[in-house]
Amino acid sequence: MVERKKGLVIAAVVIVALALVPLFTGREYVFSILCMLFLYVTLSQSWNILGGYTGQINVGQAAFFGMGALVARLLWVAGAPFYLSILAGGLSSVILAIIIGLPALKLRGHYFAIGTLAVATIAQITVGNILPGISFLPAQQMATYSLIPRYYVFLIIMAAALAAIYITVNSRVGLGMEATRDDEEAAQMVGVNTFKYKMIAFVISSFFAGLAGGGFAYFNASYYWYLPFTLMWCFEPILIVFIGGVGSFLGPVIGSVCYVLLKELFALTLGEANLLIFGIVFILTILFFPKGIIGLPAKLRQLFYRRGNVVGR
Amino acid sequence: MEFAQYITYGVINGSLYALVAIGLALIMGIMGIFNIAQGSLAMIAAYGSVLFFQHMKIDPFVSLALTLPAMFLIGVFMYLTMFMSMNKFDAGQKLRNSMLVSFGLVLIMETLATILWTANERTVTTGYSGTVMALGDLRIPYTGLATIVMAIVVIFGLHSFLKHTTFGKSIWAVSQDHDCAMLMGINVRRTTLAAFGIGVALSAFAGAVVSLHTVSPAVGIDWTNKALILIVLAGVGSINGIFFAGLLLGIVEALGVYLVGVHYTGVVGLLIFIIVLMLRPQGLFVRKAGV
Amino acid sequence: MQSRRFTLVMAAVAFIFFSFVSVAAIAQEAPKSIKIGASISLTGRFAAGGIDVADGYKLAVKHVNDKGGILVKQFNKKIPVELIIYDDESDPSKTVTRLEKLNAEKVVAYLGEFASDMNIAGLGIAEKNKIPWVGVTIAVENVFNQGFKYIFGPNMFSFMEVAAFLDALDKIPESQRPKKIANFELQVDWGKECTKYLHEYAKKRGYTIALEKKFAPDTKDFSSMIMAAKSEGCDAVFAVPTPPQSMALIKQMKELDYAPKATCFVRGPDLSNFWQVMGKDANYIMTSGEWTPDMPYPGNKQLVADYRKLNPNKLMGMPVGNGYSAFQVLADAISRAEKLDRDSIRQALTTTNIVTVKGKVTFDKRGVGNVPHVLAQWQNGELVVIVSPDYKTAPVLVATPWSKRK
């Protein structure tokens, strides 16, 4: 209990500190990097509630991210206020999730995974064919573009996602989700409505993925309509969550920080070979931290414990 | 007779998909290692075929004699350095960690290929490229015919190997029950090592055909996606089924042109796949867990 | 007495101090280098063109710096150029953050990159950051109809490519000239724009679009399109396929025995290694000719010689020359700018009028470049210019049936 209270206080302090960043620097580069970081934290945590806590590996998150971006952008460019557009994006993703989830959540394990991947691929091809062009910002929005409101939008979305998911996993619903993950058949036998919990997780997951997509639509000045549907948006959250530590609350946060910042650092300093070195670092991380980076403190304790033993002799 | 022509190309493309998928079917279905890099391995093998053709004028079907052992050695290296340590994990963690590690490999292979060979598109155009066997109005390209034949030989050959040879049966035994196999005197370490090597070596066949189409460093993930679809269509663990699943996907995509434009045939294939998944998720060619 | 003297001394010190400060403020120091930034795909799907564009930029910068740099009006001295290139891994989201970083590093201008996906994201950032952006291959005209002020595209656009294609057809003697065009429309904005102009120009110039089929970037089987074009009797084909698709299309056309008199794939066959990988099946294929190593414009010989010295084992790709030319345009604008700042450079760009390694470049009010309409054709192993407004070109070769080719 004390641990949790401590954790909450730290989290609150961090969020407040992040909110104050614009007071200390005007450098747009810092904002754009942090916006991307917040986006990835939101997207990967949204994946985590379905994949890590409920055990349903969704390889089609791009469909929900893209849906949110598409609806938000259409509404915003047509004149609706940005916050309503982003919210509408989130809700449209939820509707999509319910439509897909009703049949799809009957699939188990890797069948659900490949099924969602197929759905996301269909979405990408279809959007690319129907909207093969570019979404531009109208001149007025272009002239008044500032990164600061976007920074706060992403910060608020991330805080909301983290709060909502934290509350969910620590509630009875969270217990139902974890029971579904650990052994779906056994859970069903004791009367747990696993389908209900899977759907709840799916809805929460898609809502925040859609909000993140809405943020993306608000953030980008000009982009190809199909961009938020590309499959990298499916794979990256999964990698981030696993690297950080799947099924843990901080896993996606740690993973996002490492993934986004490390990749940026390498790209800026290593030139042509940056992805090569990143790939090597990535592999070494997994080989040495098979449970994710969140296992780092435990591993260090292990090392020190052993060392202490030897010295003590 | 355009219908027959479409079916022909569907069968050819399906055979190519099956050749990419067969290595992954062995590695994933039999060994429980989720190797996302299988498509990238086919890409590396394809570059091998391209370079042998460009510098030494060796036909891709002939240079298989060189790319097969090369890919086998790469597979052995990969297993010893990265995947062997995962044997102590349970099935779920093994799948998960092997997926992550192989994703890192995708990045590494793609970047290495770009640095070594530039990112320009490559293809192999032999003297007989474009020549066809004409059956009336129907034109069957010889390269396509070779693809189909090779897919049949490799896939059904692998199935026979696993079912009827001693070594093949030991691979099968190890995948079914690790400890039991050890008690029966099977050298488990050597067997899994060789099995993984074979799984990677199988990508050389796909590489040879891909080199006759086009190859560039970034195509790995696309081929892996197709392979994953085939594995689920056929049923995890099925080997023969991979060929038929490939045919099904290829033909559905080809005939999709009657329903929608060429730009939506990919969607048609995926929709049929989803329908099969909903109706018969265990796969079309698997009665229960078995080859 | 003493306090007054003290006050006088203080006043004198203050006066001297403030004089120094104000003189220092007025006499602004010339910067050590002119910083120019680019986010380019050095890795990932679009690395081929990306690396070539980067090479073109680097050579152009080297040539300028070898002469001491660009003569900047504001300081009346030559200042060397510092080109900062970051890899965006063929990911438009990363293009955005890289360009923001370059903005933080106070670059005075951006240079574009090879692939549209990234360029589109990049020019949006340029416009919002009010930094002039000089593109290298941005063929979509629609981008320049958005009222943006900071973007410039010194290259061929969709409507020029279509016009050049019809110019090439015009050059074929009447008796052999193809009349029925098959348009294979790639489902991207560039493809759709080309379709629009094909319809607009073809009728006026005496050609018909006899067949139109759509395909997507993931299409691998073109049999239905090719068979339809063949049965419709189309003797010319136009498309803007991706590089792998251009190779697959030609191979399938051979398999299905379809050899229209004129085939123009604007993208794909413009790869320097196209003949090397396709062999004589590439013969007669028309493609973009925006820049070739043999063009007779000033500076080209030096560019080609230096590139080949640096890359003895590499064929010289079109994006190298295009990149070099784009930098020439930017450097020229910087030398004419009243001040070394972003808005002055932007202003200078609008009045561009120079001859680069690919010909004369000017801009219209929107930033769309007026560059020579050029088309090239693979003829017996060489990529030969067949349409040019500036010099006499080789004749256009009409494709022979597959069976008749040796």
PDB file of C-alpha atoms in Angstrom, chain B residues 24-256:
ATOM      1  CA  LEU B  24       9.027 -20.860 -41.093  1.00  0.00           C
ATOM      2  CA  ALA B  25       6.563 -23.738 -40.815  1.00  0.00           C
ATOM      3  CA  LEU B  26       9.405 -26.005 -39.759  1.00  0.00           C
ATOM      4  CA  ILE B  27      10.986 -23.511 -37.378  1.00  0.00           C
ATOM      5  CA  MET B  28       7.786 -22.277 -35.861  1.00  0.00           C
ATOM      6  CA  GLY B  29       5.529 -25.261 -36.125  1.00  0.00           C
ATOM      7  CA  ILE B  30       8.018 -27.887 -35.112  1.00  0.00           C
ATOM      8  CA  MET B  31      10.413 -25.909 -32.956  1.00  0.00           C
ATOM      9  CA  GLY B  32       8.218 -23.213 -31.436  1.00  0.00           C
ATOM     10  CA  ILE B  33      10.544 -20.389 -32.494  1.00  0.00           C
ATOM     11  CA  PHE B  34       8.788 -17.369 -33.914  1.00  0.00           C
ATOM     12  CA  ASN B  35      11.278 -16.319 -36.575  1.00  0.00           C
ATOM     13  CA  ILE B  36      10.067 -13.029 -38.032  1.00  0.00           C
ATOM     14  CA  ALA B  37      13.341 -12.838 -39.917  1.00  0.00           C
ATOM     15  CA  GLN B  38      12.397 -15.706 -42.252  1.00  0.00           C
ATOM     16  CA  GLY B  39      11.404 -13.275 -45.005  1.00  0.00           C
ATOM     17  CA  SER B  40      14.625 -11.338 -44.510  1.00  0.00           C
ATOM     18  CA  LEU B  41      16.591 -14.592 -44.746  1.00  0.00           C
ATOM     19  CA  ALA B  42      14.918 -15.245 -48.091  1.00  0.00           C
ATOM     20  CA  MET B  43      15.997 -11.747 -49.062  1.00  0.00           C
ATOM     21  CA  ILE B  44      19.609 -12.501 -48.135  1.00  0.00           C
ATOM     22  CA  ALA B  45      19.467 -15.762 -50.065  1.00  0.00           C
ATOM     23  CA  ALA B  46      18.003 -13.899 -53.022  1.00  0.00           C
ATOM     24  CA  TYR B  47      20.899 -11.466 -52.943  1.00  0.00           C
ATOM     25  CA  GLY B  48      23.184 -14.477 -52.974  1.00  0.00           C
ATOM     26  CA  SER B  49      21.507 -15.694 -56.144  1.00  0.00           C
ATOM     27  CA  VAL B  50      21.650 -12.206 -57.665  1.00  0.00           C
ATOM     28  CA  LEU B  51      25.367 -11.828 -56.963  1.00  0.00           C
ATOM     29  CA  PHE B  52      26.260 -15.292 -58.222  1.00  0.00           C
ATOM     30  CA  PHE B  53      24.389 -14.498 -61.412  1.00  0.00           C
ATOM     31  CA  GLN B  54      25.785 -10.996 -61.813  1.00  0.00           C
ATOM     32  CA  HIS B  55      29.443 -11.858 -61.212  1.00  0.00           C
ATOM     33  CA  MET B  56      29.722 -15.492 -62.246  1.00  0.00           C
ATOM     34  CA  LYS B  57      26.753 -15.922 -64.569  1.00  0.00           C
ATOM     35  CA  ILE B  58      25.446 -18.862 -62.538  1.00  0.00           C
ATOM     36  CA  ASP B  59      21.737 -19.549 -62.962  1.00  0.00           C
ATOM     37  CA  PRO B  60      19.754 -19.130 -59.702  1.00  0.00           C
ATOM     38  CA  PHE B  61      18.544 -22.730 -59.782  1.00  0.00           C
ATOM     39  CA  VAL B  62      22.130 -23.879 -60.111  1.00  0.00           C
ATOM     40  CA  SER B  63      23.575 -21.534 -57.487  1.00  0.00           C
ATOM     41  CA  LEU B  64      21.241 -23.232 -54.986  1.00  0.00           C
ATOM     42  CA  ALA B  65      24.118 -25.655 -54.547  1.00  0.00           C
ATOM     43  CA  LEU B  66      25.998 -22.728 -53.014  1.00  0.00           C
ATOM     44  CA  THR B  67      23.219 -20.768 -51.298  1.00  0.00           C
ATOM     45  CA  LEU B  68      21.743 -23.804 -49.532  1.00  0.00           C
ATOM     46  CA  PRO B  69      24.844 -24.618 -47.487  1.00  0.00           C
ATOM     47  CA  ALA B  70      25.517 -20.916 -46.934  1.00  0.00           C
ATOM     48  CA  MET B  71      22.039 -20.376 -45.474  1.00  0.00           C
ATOM     49  CA  PHE B  72      22.397 -23.563 -43.421  1.00  0.00           C
ATOM     50  CA  LEU B  73      25.547 -22.198 -41.837  1.00  0.00           C
ATOM     51  CA  ILE B  74      23.837 -18.862 -41.180  1.00  0.00           C
ATOM     52  CA  GLY B  75      21.021 -20.755 -39.511  1.00  0.00           C
ATOM     53  CA  VAL B  76      23.448 -22.717 -37.345  1.00  0.00           C
ATOM     54  CA  PHE B  77      25.156 -19.498 -36.316  1.00  0.00           C
ATOM     55  CA  MET B  78      21.842 -17.831 -35.500  1.00  0.00           C
ATOM     56  CA  TYR B  79      20.725 -20.782 -33.400  1.00  0.00           C
ATOM     57  CA  LEU B  80      23.947 -21.108 -31.424  1.00  0.00           C
ATOM     58  CA  THR B  81      24.225 -17.415 -30.647  1.00  0.00           C
ATOM     59  CA  MET B  82      20.636 -16.455 -30.082  1.00  0.00           C
ATOM     60  CA  PHE B  83      17.988 -19.133 -29.975  1.00  0.00           C
ATOM     61  CA  MET B  84      19.626 -21.992 -28.150  1.00  0.00           C
ATOM     62  CA  SER B  85      19.470 -20.105 -24.865  1.00  0.00           C
ATOM     63  CA  MET B  86      15.709 -19.967 -25.201  1.00  0.00           C
ATOM     64  CA  ASN B  87      15.143 -23.665 -24.781  1.00  0.00           C
ATOM     65  CA  LYS B  88      14.777 -23.200 -21.059  1.00  0.00           C
ATOM     66  CA  PHE B  89      11.737 -20.972 -21.486  1.00  0.00           C
ATOM     67  CA  ASP B  90       8.161 -22.165 -21.587  1.00  0.00           C
ATOM     68  CA  ALA B  91       6.419 -22.153 -24.938  1.00  0.00           C
ATOM     69  CA  GLY B  92       4.871 -18.697 -24.555  1.00  0.00           C
ATOM     70  CA  GLN B  93       8.051 -16.933 -23.529  1.00  0.00           C
ATOM     71  CA  LYS B  94      10.039 -18.770 -26.180  1.00  0.00           C
ATOM     72  CA  LEU B  95       7.669 -17.542 -28.883  1.00  0.00           C
ATOM     73  CA  ARG B  96       7.759 -14.034 -27.515  1.00  0.00           C
ATOM     74  CA  ASN B  97      11.505 -13.689 -27.059  1.00  0.00           C
ATOM     75  CA  SER B  98      12.327 -15.353 -30.358  1.00  0.00           C
ATOM     76  CA  MET B  99       9.980 -12.897 -32.033  1.00  0.00           C
ATOM     77  CA  LEU B 100      11.797  -9.975 -30.469  1.00  0.00           C
ATOM     78  CA  VAL B 101      15.263 -11.263 -31.251  1.00  0.00           C
ATOM     79  CA  SER B 102      14.341 -12.058 -34.830  1.00  0.00           C
ATOM     80  CA  PHE B 103      12.905  -8.566 -35.193  1.00  0.00           C
ATOM     81  CA  GLY B 104      16.316  -7.185 -34.266  1.00  0.00           C
ATOM     82  CA  LEU B 105      17.740  -9.484 -36.927  1.00  0.00           C
ATOM     83  CA  VAL B 106      15.365  -8.031 -39.515  1.00  0.00           C
ATOM     84  CA  LEU B 107      16.791  -4.573 -38.833  1.00  0.00           C
ATOM     85  CA  ILE B 108      20.353  -5.844 -38.923  1.00  0.00           C
ATOM     86  CA  MET B 109      19.933  -7.803 -42.149  1.00  0.00           C
ATOM     87  CA  GLU B 110      18.145  -4.960 -43.883  1.00  0.00           C
ATOM     88  CA  THR B 111      20.821  -2.446 -42.961  1.00  0.00           C
ATOM     89  CA  LEU B 112      23.677  -4.796 -43.827  1.00  0.00           C
ATOM     90  CA  ALA B 113      22.144  -5.494 -47.220  1.00  0.00           C
ATOM     91  CA  THR B 114      21.763  -1.766 -47.865  1.00  0.00           C
ATOM     92  CA  ILE B 115      25.349  -1.038 -46.885  1.00  0.00           C
ATOM     93  CA  LEU B 116      26.834  -3.960 -48.808  1.00  0.00           C
ATOM     94  CA  TRP B 117      24.719  -3.993 -51.930  1.00  0.00           C
ATOM     95  CA  THR B 118      22.910  -0.608 -52.073  1.00  0.00           C
ATOM     96  CA  ALA B 119      19.166  -0.357 -51.743  1.00  0.00           C
ATOM     97  CA  ASN B 120      18.571  -0.408 -55.498  1.00  0.00           C
ATOM     98  CA  GLU B 121      16.060  -2.952 -56.712  1.00  0.00           C
ATOM     99  CA  ARG B 122      17.681  -6.100 -58.141  1.00  0.00           C
ATOM    100  CA  THR B 123      16.427  -8.858 -60.359  1.00  0.00           C
ATOM    101  CA  VAL B 124      17.869 -11.783 -62.281  1.00  0.00           C
ATOM    102  CA  THR B 125      17.026 -11.903 -65.965  1.00  0.00           C
ATOM    103  CA  THR B 126      18.259 -15.126 -67.493  1.00  0.00           C
ATOM    104  CA  GLY B 127      18.289 -16.114 -71.127  1.00  0.00           C
ATOM    105  CA  TYR B 128      15.056 -17.986 -70.639  1.00  0.00           C
ATOM    106  CA  SER B 129      13.272 -15.269 -68.631  1.00  0.00           C
ATOM    107  CA  GLY B 130      10.002 -14.496 -70.270  1.00  0.00           C
ATOM    108  CA  THR B 131       9.964 -17.621 -72.388  1.00  0.00           C
ATOM    109  CA  VAL B 132       6.851 -19.695 -72.052  1.00  0.00           C
ATOM    110  CA  MET B 133       5.406 -23.089 -72.665  1.00  0.00           C
ATOM    111  CA  ALA B 134       2.441 -22.416 -74.862  1.00  0.00           C
ATOM    112  CA  LEU B 135      -0.639 -24.618 -74.531  1.00  0.00           C
ATOM    113  CA  GLY B 136      -2.889 -23.108 -77.142  1.00  0.00           C
ATOM    114  CA  ASP B 137      -3.644 -19.604 -75.934  1.00  0.00           C
ATOM    115  CA  LEU B 138      -2.337 -20.336 -72.458  1.00  0.00           C
ATOM    116  CA  ARG B 139       1.198 -19.150 -71.731  1.00  0.00           C
ATOM    117  CA  ILE B 140       3.047 -20.812 -68.864  1.00  0.00           C
ATOM    118  CA  PRO B 141       6.350 -19.070 -68.169  1.00  0.00           C
ATOM    119  CA  TYR B 142       9.190 -21.538 -67.661  1.00  0.00           C
ATOM    120  CA  THR B 143      10.404 -19.728 -64.556  1.00  0.00           C
ATOM    121  CA  GLY B 144       6.908 -20.112 -63.121  1.00  0.00           C
ATOM    122  CA  LEU B 145       6.809 -23.777 -64.004  1.00  0.00           C
ATOM    123  CA  ALA B 146      10.130 -24.274 -62.265  1.00  0.00           C
ATOM    124  CA  THR B 147       8.747 -22.484 -59.209  1.00  0.00           C
ATOM    125  CA  ILE B 148       5.762 -24.804 -58.998  1.00  0.00           C
ATOM    126  CA  VAL B 149       7.863 -27.925 -59.453  1.00  0.00           C
ATOM    127  CA  MET B 150      10.377 -26.775 -56.876  1.00  0.00           C
ATOM    128  CA  ALA B 151       7.656 -25.996 -54.359  1.00  0.00           C
ATOM    129  CA  ILE B 152       6.164 -29.469 -54.758  1.00  0.00           C
ATOM    130  CA  VAL B 153       9.523 -31.209 -54.496  1.00  0.00           C
ATOM    131  CA  VAL B 154      10.718 -29.208 -51.513  1.00  0.00           C
ATOM    132  CA  ILE B 155       7.530 -29.324 -49.501  1.00  0.00           C
ATOM    133  CA  PHE B 156       6.522 -32.902 -50.061  1.00  0.00           C
ATOM    134  CA  GLY B 157      10.160 -33.836 -49.811  1.00  0.00           C
ATOM    135  CA  LEU B 158      10.416 -32.206 -46.402  1.00  0.00           C
ATOM    136  CA  HIS B 159       7.282 -33.983 -45.282  1.00  0.00           C
ATOM    137  CA  SER B 160       8.720 -37.341 -46.324  1.00  0.00           C
ATOM    138  CA  PHE B 161      12.003 -36.509 -44.700  1.00  0.00           C
ATOM    139  CA  LEU B 162      10.280 -35.769 -41.406  1.00  0.00           C
ATOM    140  CA  LYS B 163       8.071 -38.817 -41.520  1.00  0.00           C
ATOM    141  CA  HIS B 164      10.234 -41.494 -43.035  1.00  0.00           C
ATOM    142  CA  THR B 165      13.890 -40.855 -42.303  1.00  0.00           C
ATOM    143  CA  THR B 166      15.486 -41.535 -38.945  1.00  0.00           C
ATOM    144  CA  PHE B 167      16.827 -38.048 -38.560  1.00  0.00           C
ATOM    145  CA  GLY B 168      13.547 -36.555 -39.633  1.00  0.00           C
ATOM    146  CA  LYS B 169      11.684 -38.657 -37.144  1.00  0.00           C
ATOM    147  CA  SER B 170      14.062 -37.583 -34.402  1.00  0.00           C
ATOM    148  CA  ILE B 171      13.334 -33.924 -35.189  1.00  0.00           C
ATOM    149  CA  TRP B 172       9.674 -34.727 -34.902  1.00  0.00           C
ATOM    150  CA  ALA B 173      10.211 -36.597 -31.654  1.00  0.00           C
ATOM    151  CA  VAL B 174      12.168 -33.766 -30.090  1.00  0.00           C
ATOM    152  CA  SER B 175       9.457 -31.293 -30.962  1.00  0.00           C
ATOM    153  CA  GLN B 176       6.799 -33.503 -29.401  1.00  0.00           C
ATOM    154  CA  ASP B 177       8.574 -34.253 -26.178  1.00  0.00           C
ATOM    155  CA  HIS B 178      12.017 -32.976 -25.369  1.00  0.00           C
ATOM    156  CA  ASP B 179      12.793 -35.197 -22.393  1.00  0.00           C
ATOM    157  CA  CYS B 180      11.333 -38.324 -23.830  1.00  0.00           C
ATOM    158  CA  ALA B 181      13.430 -37.898 -26.939  1.00  0.00           C
ATOM    159  CA  MET B 182      16.540 -37.530 -24.814  1.00  0.00           C
ATOM    160  CA  LEU B 183      15.729 -40.682 -22.907  1.00  0.00           C
ATOM    161  CA  MET B 184      15.374 -42.487 -26.193  1.00  0.00           C
ATOM    162  CA  GLY B 185      18.976 -41.641 -26.987  1.00  0.00           C
ATOM    163  CA  ILE B 186      18.395 -38.825 -29.421  1.00  0.00           C
ATOM    164  CA  ASN B 187      21.079 -36.169 -29.297  1.00  0.00           C
ATOM    165  CA  VAL B 188      18.646 -33.338 -28.668  1.00  0.00           C
ATOM    166  CA  ARG B 189      21.180 -30.537 -29.028  1.00  0.00           C
ATOM    167  CA  ARG B 190      22.410 -31.718 -32.385  1.00  0.00           C
ATOM    168  CA  THR B 191      18.925 -32.428 -33.619  1.00  0.00           C
ATOM    169  CA  THR B 192      17.464 -29.025 -32.818  1.00  0.00           C
ATOM    170  CA  LEU B 193      20.557 -27.336 -34.190  1.00  0.00           C
ATOM    171  CA  ALA B 194      20.269 -29.199 -37.470  1.00  0.00           C
ATOM    172  CA  ALA B 195      16.521 -28.628 -37.641  1.00  0.00           C
ATOM    173  CA  PHE B 196      16.930 -24.900 -37.286  1.00  0.00           C
ATOM    174  CA  GLY B 197      19.683 -24.914 -39.849  1.00  0.00           C
ATOM    175  CA  ILE B 198      17.422 -26.771 -42.255  1.00  0.00           C
ATOM    176  CA  GLY B 199      14.600 -24.315 -41.618  1.00  0.00           C
ATOM    177  CA  VAL B 200      16.836 -21.425 -42.529  1.00  0.00           C
ATOM    178  CA  ALA B 201      18.380 -23.270 -45.461  1.00  0.00           C
ATOM    179  CA  LEU B 202      14.890 -23.774 -46.903  1.00  0.00           C
ATOM    180  CA  SER B 203      14.707 -20.019 -47.430  1.00  0.00           C
ATOM    181  CA  ALA B 204      17.355 -20.450 -50.130  1.00  0.00           C
ATOM    182  CA  PHE B 205      14.738 -22.011 -52.388  1.00  0.00           C
ATOM    183  CA  ALA B 206      12.475 -19.019 -51.919  1.00  0.00           C
ATOM    184  CA  GLY B 207      15.468 -16.757 -52.433  1.00  0.00           C
ATOM    185  CA  ALA B 208      16.253 -18.290 -55.806  1.00  0.00           C
ATOM    186  CA  VAL B 209      12.713 -17.625 -57.038  1.00  0.00           C
ATOM    187  CA  VAL B 210      12.517 -14.176 -55.460  1.00  0.00           C
ATOM    188  CA  SER B 211      15.714 -13.247 -57.277  1.00  0.00           C
ATOM    189  CA  LEU B 212      13.901 -13.976 -60.541  1.00  0.00           C
ATOM    190  CA  HIS B 213      11.195 -11.536 -59.474  1.00  0.00           C
ATOM    191  CA  THR B 214      12.668  -8.523 -57.625  1.00  0.00           C
ATOM    192  CA  VAL B 215      14.523  -8.081 -54.365  1.00  0.00           C
ATOM    193  CA  SER B 216      15.553  -5.112 -52.257  1.00  0.00           C
ATOM    194  CA  PRO B 217      16.694  -4.918 -48.619  1.00  0.00           C
ATOM    195  CA  ALA B 218      13.334  -3.824 -47.207  1.00  0.00           C
ATOM    196  CA  VAL B 219      11.116  -6.637 -48.498  1.00  0.00           C
ATOM    197  CA  GLY B 220      11.681  -9.020 -45.574  1.00  0.00           C
ATOM    198  CA  ILE B 221       8.656  -8.177 -43.452  1.00  0.00           C
ATOM    199  CA  ASP B 222       6.243  -8.397 -46.392  1.00  0.00           C
ATOM    200  CA  TRP B 223       7.300 -11.959 -47.183  1.00  0.00           C
ATOM    201  CA  THR B 224       7.096 -12.948 -43.522  1.00  0.00           C
ATOM    202  CA  ASN B 225       3.522 -11.635 -43.357  1.00  0.00           C
ATOM    203  CA  LYS B 226       2.529 -13.813 -46.306  1.00  0.00           C
ATOM    204  CA  ALA B 227       4.267 -16.788 -44.704  1.00  0.00           C
ATOM    205  CA  LEU B 228       2.397 -16.280 -41.424  1.00  0.00           C
ATOM    206  CA  ILE B 229      -0.920 -16.255 -43.254  1.00  0.00           C
ATOM    207  CA  LEU B 230      -0.074 -19.528 -44.972  1.00  0.00           C
ATOM    208  CA  ILE B 231       0.973 -21.155 -41.714  1.00  0.00           C
ATOM    209  CA  VAL B 232      -2.301 -20.293 -40.061  1.00  0.00           C
ATOM    210  CA  LEU B 233      -4.313 -21.269 -43.153  1.00  0.00           C
ATOM    211  CA  ALA B 234      -2.620 -24.632 -43.289  1.00  0.00           C
ATOM    212  CA  GLY B 235      -2.563 -25.166 -39.564  1.00  0.00           C
ATOM    213  CA  VAL B 236       0.427 -24.784 -37.295  1.00  0.00           C
ATOM    214  CA  GLY B 237       2.597 -27.847 -37.603  1.00  0.00           C
ATOM    215  CA  SER B 238       1.304 -28.843 -41.012  1.00  0.00           C
ATOM    216  CA  ILE B 239       3.951 -29.223 -43.708  1.00  0.00           C
ATOM    217  CA  ASN B 240       2.140 -30.547 -46.772  1.00  0.00           C
ATOM    218  CA  GLY B 241      -0.676 -28.142 -46.053  1.00  0.00           C
ATOM    219  CA  ILE B 242       1.630 -25.200 -46.716  1.00  0.00           C
ATOM    220  CA  PHE B 243       1.642 -26.007 -50.431  1.00  0.00           C
ATOM    221  CA  PHE B 244      -2.126 -26.168 -50.662  1.00  0.00           C
ATOM    222  CA  ALA B 245      -2.571 -23.065 -48.540  1.00  0.00           C
ATOM    223  CA  GLY B 246      -0.233 -21.240 -50.889  1.00  0.00           C
ATOM    224  CA  LEU B 247      -2.215 -22.386 -53.900  1.00  0.00           C
ATOM    225  CA  LEU B 248      -5.430 -21.275 -52.255  1.00  0.00           C
ATOM    226  CA  LEU B 249      -4.129 -17.799 -51.456  1.00  0.00           C
ATOM    227  CA  GLY B 250      -2.517 -17.339 -54.856  1.00  0.00           C
ATOM    228  CA  ILE B 251      -5.596 -18.429 -56.766  1.00  0.00           C
ATOM    229  CA  VAL B 252      -7.977 -16.383 -54.626  1.00  0.00           C
ATOM    230  CA  GLU B 253      -5.854 -13.299 -55.188  1.00  0.00           C
ATOM    231  CA  ALA B 254      -5.701 -13.953 -58.927  1.00  0.00           C
ATOM    232  CA  LEU B 255      -9.423 -14.533 -59.316  1.00  0.00           C
ATOM    233  CA  GLY B 256     -10.219 -11.553 -57.123  1.00  0.00           C
TER     234      GLY B 256
END
